[in-house]
Amino acid sequence: QRALLPQVRPAVLGIDIGEVYAASARMDIGGDLYDYIGLADGRLAVVVGDVTGHGVDAAADMAMAKFVFRSLAREHPQPSDFLATANEVVVDEIAPGKFITMVYLLLDPATGELLCASAGHPPPRVVRADGSVDGVAPSGLALGVDAGQTYDEVSTRLEPGEFVVLYTDGVIEARVGAELYGIDRLDSLLARRRTLRPEDVAASVIQAARRFTGGELLDDCAVVVVKRLG
């Protein structure tokens, strides 16, 4: 599974990236994935996804999702177009009853323009310089459920020093009994940690989720932090 995750961060001028993947304490292989590509026009494409299931089948679907991103992002860089095209591929490739949630971002470091589309994935968090945190929540059906889908695309702007956080549901669904870690706790943590480097922000999210549960994660978690530099 770790071999399918990116080993080298793209060198995109004006952007800093940090990420952490944490495996579940109870499962050998999960289905969380993340990847990124620097495009020829200087923008950065980022994807975070979660494949249903666990074990070898989940790893196979994860590999397929990574291939879909790598093969389509350069030809279909706009988020809504990318997810619609990716869905047509996944519908034909994934087993009946399975699906992939995915969020796709496109960031222009020169202007700070951030475009986002989502296929049933938890909403990215945008952390502002003043400590406020905004959710970016476009709507769309998970990949592989049904053909012919369209996906909303929303935009915002990152000022220098601001960053966006993508994550899988293992973070906000970390639990103690019936109580979930949740988005409110995540936002509060991100506001407090906003001066850290992206890799340290990502690590602090995983650490906070572990502390909340008493030290054991029941699902794998992936966190990617993308910061626009000044």
CSV table of C-alpha atoms in Angstrom, one decimal:
chain,number,residue,atom,x,y,z
A,1,GLN,CA,0.0,0.0,0.0
A,2,ARG,CA,2.8,2.5,0.9
A,3,ALA,CA,4.4,1.7,-2.4
A,4,LEU,CA,1.3,3.1,-4.2
A,5,LEU,CA,1.6,6.4,-2.3
A,6,PRO,CA,3.9,9.1,-3.8
A,7,GLN,CA,7.5,8.9,-2.8
A,8,VAL,CA,8.6,12.3,-4.0
A,9,ARG,CA,6.7,15.6,-3.7
A,10,PRO,CA,6.3,17.6,-6.9
A,11,ALA,CA,8.5,20.7,-7.1
A,12,VAL,CA,5.9,23.4,-7.8
A,13,LEU,CA,7.2,27.0,-7.3
A,14,GLY,CA,5.3,28.9,-4.7
A,15,ILE,CA,3.8,25.8,-2.9
A,16,ASP,CA,4.8,23.7,0.1
A,17,ILE,CA,3.3,20.3,0.7
A,18,GLY,CA,3.2,18.0,3.8
A,19,GLU,CA,1.4,14.7,4.2
A,20,VAL,CA,1.0,11.9,6.6
A,21,TYR,CA,-0.4,8.4,6.2
A,22,ALA,CA,-1.3,6.3,9.3
A,23,ALA,CA,-2.4,2.7,9.0
A,24,SER,CA,-5.2,1.3,11.0
A,25,ALA,CA,-4.2,-0.7,14.1
A,26,ARG,CA,-6.6,-3.5,13.1
A,27,MET,CA,-6.2,-3.8,9.3
A,28,ASP,CA,-3.2,-4.8,7.2
A,29,ILE,CA,-4.3,-2.9,4.1
A,30,GLY,CA,-6.7,-0.1,3.8
A,31,GLY,CA,-7.9,1.9,0.8
A,32,ASP,CA,-6.8,5.5,1.5
A,33,LEU,CA,-4.8,7.2,-1.3
A,34,TYR,CA,-3.3,10.6,-2.1
A,35,ASP,CA,-1.3,11.9,-5.0
A,36,TYR,CA,-0.3,15.1,-6.7
A,37,ILE,CA,1.0,16.3,-10.1
A,38,GLY,CA,2.7,19.5,-11.1
A,39,LEU,CA,1.1,20.6,-14.4
A,40,ALA,CA,2.9,22.3,-17.3
A,41,ASP,CA,1.2,25.6,-16.6
A,42,GLY,CA,2.6,25.8,-13.1
A,43,ARG,CA,-0.5,24.7,-11.3
A,44,LEU,CA,-0.7,21.8,-8.8
A,45,ALA,CA,-3.3,19.0,-9.0
A,46,VAL,CA,-4.0,17.1,-5.8
A,47,VAL,CA,-6.2,14.1,-5.2
A,48,VAL,CA,-7.2,12.4,-1.9
A,49,GLY,CA,-9.5,9.3,-2.0
A,50,ASP,CA,-10.8,6.4,-0.1
A,51,VAL,CA,-11.7,3.0,-1.6
A,52,THR,CA,-14.4,0.9,0.0
A,53,GLY,CA,-13.2,-2.2,1.7
A,54,HIS,CA,-9.9,-3.5,3.0
A,55,GLY,CA,-7.3,-6.1,2.1
A,56,VAL,CA,-5.9,-7.0,-1.3
A,57,ASP,CA,-9.1,-6.0,-3.2
A,58,ALA,CA,-8.9,-2.5,-1.7
A,59,ALA,CA,-5.2,-2.2,-2.6
A,60,ALA,CA,-6.0,-3.2,-6.2
A,61,ASP,CA,-8.7,-0.6,-6.4
A,62,MET,CA,-6.3,1.9,-4.9
A,63,ALA,CA,-3.8,1.2,-7.6
A,64,MET,CA,-6.5,1.6,-10.2
A,65,ALA,CA,-7.5,5.0,-8.7
A,66,LYS,CA,-3.9,6.1,-8.7
A,67,PHE,CA,-3.6,5.1,-12.4
A,68,VAL,CA,-6.8,7.0,-13.2
A,69,PHE,CA,-5.4,10.2,-11.6
A,70,ARG,CA,-2.0,10.0,-13.3
A,71,SER,CA,-3.5,9.2,-16.7
A,72,LEU,CA,-6.3,11.8,-16.7
A,73,ALA,CA,-5.1,14.8,-14.7
A,74,ARG,CA,-3.0,16.4,-17.4
A,75,GLU,CA,-5.6,16.0,-20.1
A,76,HIS,CA,-8.6,16.9,-17.8
A,77,PRO,CA,-7.1,19.3,-15.2
A,78,GLN,CA,-10.4,21.1,-14.3
A,79,PRO,CA,-11.8,19.4,-11.2
A,80,SER,CA,-15.4,18.9,-12.5
A,81,ASP,CA,-14.2,17.5,-15.8
A,82,PHE,CA,-11.6,15.3,-14.1
A,83,LEU,CA,-14.1,13.6,-11.8
A,84,ALA,CA,-16.7,13.1,-14.5
A,85,THR,CA,-14.1,11.5,-16.7
A,86,ALA,CA,-12.6,9.4,-13.9
A,87,ASN,CA,-16.1,8.2,-12.9
A,88,GLU,CA,-16.6,6.7,-16.4
A,89,VAL,CA,-13.4,4.7,-16.0
A,90,VAL,CA,-14.1,3.6,-12.5
A,91,VAL,CA,-17.7,2.5,-13.3
A,92,ASP,CA,-16.3,0.0,-15.8
A,93,GLU,CA,-13.4,-1.2,-13.6
A,94,ILE,CA,-14.7,-1.5,-10.0
A,95,ALA,CA,-16.7,-4.4,-8.7
A,96,PRO,CA,-20.4,-4.0,-8.2
A,97,GLY,CA,-21.3,-2.6,-4.9
A,98,LYS,CA,-17.9,-0.9,-4.4
A,99,PHE,CA,-17.0,2.8,-4.9
A,100,ILE,CA,-14.3,5.4,-4.4
A,101,THR,CA,-14.8,8.7,-2.6
A,102,MET,CA,-12.4,11.4,-3.9
A,103,VAL,CA,-11.7,15.1,-3.7
A,104,TYR,CA,-9.6,16.8,-6.4
A,105,LEU,CA,-8.0,20.3,-6.0
A,106,LEU,CA,-6.3,22.5,-8.5
A,107,LEU,CA,-4.1,25.3,-7.1
A,108,ASP,CA,-2.5,28.1,-9.0
A,109,PRO,CA,0.4,29.4,-6.9
A,110,ALA,CA,0.7,32.6,-8.9
A,111,THR,CA,-2.8,33.8,-8.2
A,112,GLY,CA,-3.9,31.7,-5.3
A,113,GLU,CA,-7.0,30.4,-7.2
A,114,LEU,CA,-8.1,27.1,-5.7
A,115,LEU,CA,-10.7,25.0,-7.6
A,116,CYS,CA,-12.3,21.9,-6.0
A,117,ALA,CA,-14.6,19.1,-6.9
A,118,SER,CA,-15.7,16.2,-4.8
A,119,ALA,CA,-17.1,12.7,-5.3
A,120,GLY,CA,-18.7,12.0,-1.9
A,121,HIS,CA,-15.5,12.9,0.0
A,122,PRO,CA,-15.2,14.9,3.3
A,123,PRO,CA,-14.8,18.6,2.6
A,124,PRO,CA,-11.3,20.1,2.5
A,125,ARG,CA,-10.6,22.8,5.1
A,126,VAL,CA,-9.1,26.1,4.1
A,127,VAL,CA,-7.1,27.7,7.0
A,128,ARG,CA,-6.9,31.5,6.8
A,129,ALA,CA,-4.1,33.7,8.2
A,130,ASP,CA,-6.4,35.1,10.9
A,131,GLY,CA,-7.2,31.5,12.2
A,132,SER,CA,-10.6,31.1,10.7
A,133,VAL,CA,-11.3,27.9,8.9
A,134,ASP,CA,-13.6,27.5,5.9
A,135,GLY,CA,-15.0,24.3,4.4
A,136,VAL,CA,-14.9,23.7,0.7
A,137,ALA,CA,-17.9,21.5,0.0
A,138,PRO,CA,-18.8,20.8,-3.6
A,139,SER,CA,-21.3,18.0,-4.1
A,140,GLY,CA,-21.1,14.9,-6.3
A,141,LEU,CA,-21.7,11.1,-6.2
A,142,ALA,CA,-18.8,8.8,-5.3
A,143,LEU,CA,-16.9,7.3,-8.2
A,144,GLY,CA,-18.1,4.0,-9.6
A,145,VAL,CA,-21.7,4.1,-8.4
A,146,ASP,CA,-23.4,5.2,-11.7
A,147,ALA,CA,-22.3,6.4,-15.1
A,148,GLY,CA,-23.1,9.8,-16.5
A,149,GLN,CA,-22.4,11.9,-13.4
A,150,THR,CA,-21.6,15.6,-13.3
A,151,TYR,CA,-19.7,17.3,-10.5
A,152,ASP,CA,-20.0,20.7,-8.9
A,153,GLU,CA,-16.9,22.8,-8.9
A,154,VAL,CA,-16.3,25.6,-6.4
A,155,SER,CA,-13.5,28.1,-6.1
A,156,THR,CA,-11.8,30.1,-3.4
A,157,ARG,CA,-8.5,31.9,-3.1
A,158,LEU,CA,-5.5,31.2,-0.9
A,159,GLU,CA,-3.6,34.2,0.2
A,160,PRO,CA,0.2,33.8,0.8
A,161,GLY,CA,0.7,31.8,4.0
A,162,GLU,CA,-2.7,30.2,3.9
A,163,PHE,CA,-3.2,26.5,3.3
A,164,VAL,CA,-5.8,23.8,2.5
A,165,VAL,CA,-6.1,20.5,4.3
A,166,LEU,CA,-7.4,17.3,2.6
A,167,TYR,CA,-8.0,14.2,4.6
A,168,THR,CA,-9.9,10.9,4.6
A,169,ASP,CA,-12.8,10.0,6.9
A,170,GLY,CA,-10.7,8.0,9.3
A,171,VAL,CA,-9.7,11.4,10.8
A,172,ILE,CA,-13.1,12.8,11.6
A,173,GLU,CA,-14.6,9.4,12.3
A,174,ALA,CA,-12.0,8.5,15.0
A,175,ARG,CA,-14.1,7.7,18.0
A,176,VAL,CA,-14.4,7.1,21.7
A,177,GLY,CA,-17.6,5.0,22.1
A,178,ALA,CA,-20.2,6.8,20.1
A,179,GLU,CA,-18.5,10.2,20.1
A,180,LEU,CA,-16.6,11.1,16.9
A,181,TYR,CA,-13.6,13.4,16.6
A,182,GLY,CA,-15.5,15.4,14.1
A,183,ILE,CA,-14.9,18.5,11.9
A,184,ASP,CA,-15.3,21.0,14.7
A,185,ARG,CA,-12.3,19.5,16.6
A,186,LEU,CA,-10.4,19.3,13.4
A,187,ASP,CA,-11.0,23.0,12.6
A,188,SER,CA,-10.0,24.1,16.1
A,189,LEU,CA,-6.8,22.1,15.9
A,190,LEU,CA,-5.9,23.6,12.4
A,191,ALA,CA,-6.5,27.1,13.7
A,192,ARG,CA,-4.1,26.5,16.6
A,193,ARG,CA,-1.5,24.9,14.4
A,194,ARG,CA,-1.6,27.3,11.5
A,195,THR,CA,1.9,28.7,11.9
A,196,LEU,CA,3.5,25.2,11.6
A,197,ARG,CA,5.1,23.8,8.4
A,198,PRO,CA,2.6,21.7,6.3
A,199,GLU,CA,4.2,18.4,7.3
A,200,ASP,CA,3.9,19.3,11.0
A,201,VAL,CA,0.3,20.3,10.5
A,202,ALA,CA,-0.5,17.0,8.9
A,203,ALA,CA,1.4,15.1,11.7
A,204,SER,CA,-0.5,17.1,14.4
A,205,VAL,CA,-3.9,16.0,12.9
A,206,ILE,CA,-3.0,12.3,13.1
A,207,GLN,CA,-1.6,12.8,16.7
A,208,ALA,CA,-4.7,14.6,17.8
A,209,ALA,CA,-7.0,11.8,16.4
A,210,ARG,CA,-4.9,9.2,18.2
A,211,ARG,CA,-5.0,11.1,21.5
A,212,PHE,CA,-8.8,11.4,21.1
A,213,THR,CA,-9.2,7.6,20.8
A,214,GLY,CA,-6.7,6.8,23.4
A,215,GLY,CA,-3.9,5.8,21.0
A,216,GLU,CA,-5.5,3.4,18.5
A,217,LEU,CA,-6.9,4.3,15.1
A,218,LEU,CA,-9.6,2.0,13.9
A,219,ASP,CA,-9.4,3.1,10.2
A,220,ASP,CA,-6.4,4.2,8.1
A,221,CYS,CA,-6.0,8.0,7.8
A,222,ALA,CA,-4.4,10.2,5.2
A,223,VAL,CA,-3.8,13.9,5.6
A,224,VAL,CA,-2.4,16.3,2.9
A,225,VAL,CA,-1.6,19.9,3.6
A,226,VAL,CA,-0.9,22.3,0.7
A,227,LYS,CA,0.3,25.8,1.5
A,228,ARG,CA,0.7,28.8,-0.7
A,229,LEU,CA,4.0,30.5,0.0
A,230,GLY,CA,4.5,34.2,0.2
